[in-house]
Amino acid sequence: MKHIATIAAGCAVLAACQTYPDRPAPPGGAVASAAAPAPDFVTGVCGECHAVTSDTVSLDPQAPGFADIANSPGLTRATLVTFLSDAHNYPMQMDVDLVEEDIELVADYMLTLRSDDYVKRPS
């Protein structure tokens, strides 16, 4: 497990060093909006197994991506907070105890991944 964390941390450091050329504005004056980056806490605690951004794949194939969860039918902030608040809901591999402040942070971030254009990736 430490090897995975080390590899993930190394990839994150290398990705942070990458630069992109300036791109022209989209036609019609529209401004493309980028999704907010995942908070460090979310990436550090959840990112070892889950895809915490909508453009990544979970390292653990059994761990659903946050975008998949956020776009689940019937999911509300209240149901998400309730699930995250009770560690007994978690699968055995997800041995994490979150305090209320962290639960709120994770839930609020996950809900930013909702999209009307969402399409679940094949697993």
PDB file of C-alpha atoms in Angstrom:
ATOM      1  CA  MET A   1       0.000   0.000   0.000  1.00  0.00           C
ATOM      2  CA  LYS A   2       2.914   2.329   0.716  1.00  0.00           C
ATOM      3  CA  HIS A   3       4.203   1.751  -2.808  1.00  0.00           C
ATOM      4  CA  ILE A   4       0.913   2.909  -4.284  1.00  0.00           C
ATOM      5  CA  ALA A   5       0.923   6.023  -2.100  1.00  0.00           C
ATOM      6  CA  THR A   6       4.522   6.779  -3.097  1.00  0.00           C
ATOM      7  CA  ILE A   7       3.750   6.339  -6.788  1.00  0.00           C
ATOM      8  CA  ALA A   8       0.606   8.477  -6.506  1.00  0.00           C
ATOM      9  CA  ALA A   9       2.514  11.219  -4.676  1.00  0.00           C
ATOM     10  CA  GLY A  10       5.259  11.145  -7.311  1.00  0.00           C
ATOM     11  CA  CYS A  11       2.717  11.432 -10.115  1.00  0.00           C
ATOM     12  CA  ALA A  12       1.045  14.357  -8.365  1.00  0.00           C
ATOM     13  CA  VAL A  13       4.375  16.169  -8.006  1.00  0.00           C
ATOM     14  CA  LEU A  14       5.248  15.606 -11.668  1.00  0.00           C
ATOM     15  CA  ALA A  15       1.801  16.695 -12.817  1.00  0.00           C
ATOM     16  CA  ALA A  16       2.138  19.906 -10.813  1.00  0.00           C
ATOM     17  CA  CYS A  17       5.266  20.795 -12.795  1.00  0.00           C
ATOM     18  CA  GLN A  18       3.565  20.504 -16.178  1.00  0.00           C
ATOM     19  CA  THR A  19       2.763  23.726 -18.014  1.00  0.00           C
ATOM     20  CA  TYR A  20       0.238  24.372 -20.746  1.00  0.00           C
ATOM     21  CA  PRO A  21       0.370  26.938 -23.540  1.00  0.00           C
ATOM     22  CA  ASP A  22      -2.096  29.793 -23.494  1.00  0.00           C
ATOM     23  CA  ARG A  23      -5.219  28.877 -25.392  1.00  0.00           C
ATOM     24  CA  PRO A  24      -7.403  31.313 -27.280  1.00  0.00           C
ATOM     25  CA  ALA A  25     -10.873  32.012 -25.913  1.00  0.00           C
ATOM     26  CA  PRO A  26     -13.615  29.778 -27.327  1.00  0.00           C
ATOM     27  CA  PRO A  27     -15.639  31.270 -30.207  1.00  0.00           C
ATOM     28  CA  GLY A  28     -18.602  33.435 -29.337  1.00  0.00           C
ATOM     29  CA  GLY A  29     -16.954  34.902 -26.251  1.00  0.00           C
ATOM     30  CA  ALA A  30     -17.838  31.869 -24.126  1.00  0.00           C
ATOM     31  CA  VAL A  31     -15.459  31.167 -21.306  1.00  0.00           C
ATOM     32  CA  ALA A  32     -14.575  27.572 -20.582  1.00  0.00           C
ATOM     33  CA  SER A  33     -14.828  26.807 -16.889  1.00  0.00           C
ATOM     34  CA  ALA A  34     -12.488  24.290 -15.319  1.00  0.00           C
ATOM     35  CA  ALA A  35     -13.652  22.136 -12.452  1.00  0.00           C
ATOM     36  CA  ALA A  36     -12.314  23.162  -9.075  1.00  0.00           C
ATOM     37  CA  PRO A  37      -9.334  21.077  -8.032  1.00  0.00           C
ATOM     38  CA  ALA A  38      -9.897  18.516  -5.309  1.00  0.00           C
ATOM     39  CA  PRO A  39      -8.936  19.788  -1.842  1.00  0.00           C
ATOM     40  CA  ASP A  40      -5.627  18.354  -0.595  1.00  0.00           C
ATOM     41  CA  PHE A  41      -7.412  16.480   2.193  1.00  0.00           C
ATOM     42  CA  VAL A  42      -9.714  14.736  -0.293  1.00  0.00           C
ATOM     43  CA  THR A  43      -6.832  13.797  -2.583  1.00  0.00           C
ATOM     44  CA  GLY A  44      -4.676  12.584   0.304  1.00  0.00           C
ATOM     45  CA  VAL A  45      -7.271  10.534   2.164  1.00  0.00           C
ATOM     46  CA  CYS A  46      -9.602   9.377  -0.608  1.00  0.00           C
ATOM     47  CA  GLY A  47      -7.359   9.490  -3.672  1.00  0.00           C
ATOM     48  CA  GLU A  48      -5.425   6.321  -2.821  1.00  0.00           C
ATOM     49  CA  CYS A  49      -8.446   4.290  -3.952  1.00  0.00           C
ATOM     50  CA  HIS A  50     -11.045   6.624  -5.514  1.00  0.00           C
ATOM     51  CA  ALA A  51     -10.873   8.804  -8.604  1.00  0.00           C
ATOM     52  CA  VAL A  52     -11.471  12.144  -6.897  1.00  0.00           C
ATOM     53  CA  THR A  53     -11.739  14.140 -10.133  1.00  0.00           C
ATOM     54  CA  SER A  54     -14.055  13.484 -13.045  1.00  0.00           C
ATOM     55  CA  ASP A  55     -11.202  12.995 -15.515  1.00  0.00           C
ATOM     56  CA  THR A  56      -9.378  10.189 -13.688  1.00  0.00           C
ATOM     57  CA  VAL A  57      -9.875   6.484 -13.045  1.00  0.00           C
ATOM     58  CA  SER A  58      -9.939   4.917  -9.575  1.00  0.00           C
ATOM     59  CA  LEU A  59      -6.724   3.157  -8.588  1.00  0.00           C
ATOM     60  CA  ASP A  60      -8.878   0.459  -6.987  1.00  0.00           C
ATOM     61  CA  PRO A  61     -11.321  -0.882  -9.584  1.00  0.00           C
ATOM     62  CA  GLN A  62     -13.851  -1.620  -6.814  1.00  0.00           C
ATOM     63  CA  ALA A  63     -13.784   1.976  -5.528  1.00  0.00           C
ATOM     64  CA  PRO A  64     -16.318   4.139  -7.351  1.00  0.00           C
ATOM     65  CA  GLY A  65     -15.130   7.456  -8.697  1.00  0.00           C
ATOM     66  CA  PHE A  66     -16.410  10.572  -6.965  1.00  0.00           C
ATOM     67  CA  ALA A  67     -18.123  11.717 -10.188  1.00  0.00           C
ATOM     68  CA  ASP A  68     -19.968   8.379 -10.336  1.00  0.00           C
ATOM     69  CA  ILE A  69     -21.131   8.852  -6.761  1.00  0.00           C
ATOM     70  CA  ALA A  70     -22.054  12.519  -7.210  1.00  0.00           C
ATOM     71  CA  ASN A  71     -24.156  11.710 -10.267  1.00  0.00           C
ATOM     72  CA  SER A  72     -25.981   8.785  -8.663  1.00  0.00           C
ATOM     73  CA  PRO A  73     -29.763   9.051  -8.987  1.00  0.00           C
ATOM     74  CA  GLY A  74     -31.400  10.262  -5.789  1.00  0.00           C
ATOM     75  CA  LEU A  75     -28.174  11.353  -4.106  1.00  0.00           C
ATOM     76  CA  THR A  76     -28.541  14.489  -2.000  1.00  0.00           C
ATOM     77  CA  ARG A  77     -26.101  16.308   0.224  1.00  0.00           C
ATOM     78  CA  ALA A  78     -28.004  14.955   3.224  1.00  0.00           C
ATOM     79  CA  THR A  79     -27.777  11.319   2.083  1.00  0.00           C
ATOM     80  CA  LEU A  80     -24.098  11.717   1.259  1.00  0.00           C
ATOM     81  CA  VAL A  81     -23.300  13.306   4.637  1.00  0.00           C
ATOM     82  CA  THR A  82     -25.267  10.550   6.399  1.00  0.00           C
ATOM     83  CA  PHE A  83     -23.317   7.837   4.573  1.00  0.00           C
ATOM     84  CA  LEU A  84     -19.947   9.477   5.247  1.00  0.00           C
ATOM     85  CA  SER A  85     -20.860  10.037   8.907  1.00  0.00           C
ATOM     86  CA  ASP A  86     -21.307   6.352   9.686  1.00  0.00           C
ATOM     87  CA  ALA A  87     -18.127   4.314   9.287  1.00  0.00           C
ATOM     88  CA  HIS A  88     -20.240   1.147   9.557  1.00  0.00           C
ATOM     89  CA  ASN A  89     -21.504   1.951   6.048  1.00  0.00           C
ATOM     90  CA  TYR A  90     -18.003   1.729   4.641  1.00  0.00           C
ATOM     91  CA  PRO A  91     -16.620  -1.390   3.007  1.00  0.00           C
ATOM     92  CA  MET A  92     -13.870  -3.112   5.017  1.00  0.00           C
ATOM     93  CA  GLN A  93     -11.155  -1.636   2.774  1.00  0.00           C
ATOM     94  CA  MET A  94     -12.335   1.889   3.575  1.00  0.00           C
ATOM     95  CA  ASP A  95     -11.064   2.057   7.140  1.00  0.00           C
ATOM     96  CA  VAL A  96     -11.378   5.813   7.621  1.00  0.00           C
ATOM     97  CA  ASP A  97     -12.975   7.769  10.442  1.00  0.00           C
ATOM     98  CA  LEU A  98     -13.918  11.259   9.334  1.00  0.00           C
ATOM     99  CA  VAL A  99     -14.748  14.132  11.669  1.00  0.00           C
ATOM    100  CA  GLU A 100     -17.732  16.337  10.841  1.00  0.00           C
ATOM    101  CA  GLU A 101     -15.609  19.091   9.263  1.00  0.00           C
ATOM    102  CA  ASP A 102     -13.942  16.565   6.926  1.00  0.00           C
ATOM    103  CA  ILE A 103     -17.286  14.971   6.054  1.00  0.00           C
ATOM    104  CA  GLU A 104     -18.664  18.364   5.051  1.00  0.00           C
ATOM    105  CA  LEU A 105     -15.548  19.081   2.955  1.00  0.00           C
ATOM    106  CA  VAL A 106     -15.730  15.731   1.142  1.00  0.00           C
ATOM    107  CA  ALA A 107     -19.491  15.988   0.536  1.00  0.00           C
ATOM    108  CA  ASP A 108     -19.336  19.573  -0.707  1.00  0.00           C
ATOM    109  CA  TYR A 109     -16.461  18.766  -3.052  1.00  0.00           C
ATOM    110  CA  MET A 110     -18.124  15.612  -4.397  1.00  0.00           C
ATOM    111  CA  LEU A 111     -21.269  17.542  -5.254  1.00  0.00           C
ATOM    112  CA  THR A 112     -19.221  19.936  -7.424  1.00  0.00           C
ATOM    113  CA  LEU A 113     -18.686  16.956  -9.753  1.00  0.00           C
ATOM    114  CA  ARG A 114     -22.361  16.784 -10.698  1.00  0.00           C
ATOM    115  CA  SER A 115     -23.006  17.400 -14.368  1.00  0.00           C
ATOM    116  CA  ASP A 116     -26.025  17.338 -16.661  1.00  0.00           C
ATOM    117  CA  ASP A 117     -23.699  15.874 -19.318  1.00  0.00           C
ATOM    118  CA  TYR A 118     -22.395  13.109 -17.060  1.00  0.00           C
ATOM    119  CA  VAL A 119     -21.880   9.703 -18.642  1.00  0.00           C
ATOM    120  CA  LYS A 120     -20.655   6.819 -16.498  1.00  0.00           C
ATOM    121  CA  ARG A 121     -17.431   5.337 -17.820  1.00  0.00           C
ATOM    122  CA  PRO A 122     -17.387   1.605 -18.453  1.00  0.00           C
ATOM    123  CA  SER A 123     -15.727  -0.330 -15.668  1.00  0.00           C
TER     124      SER A 123
END
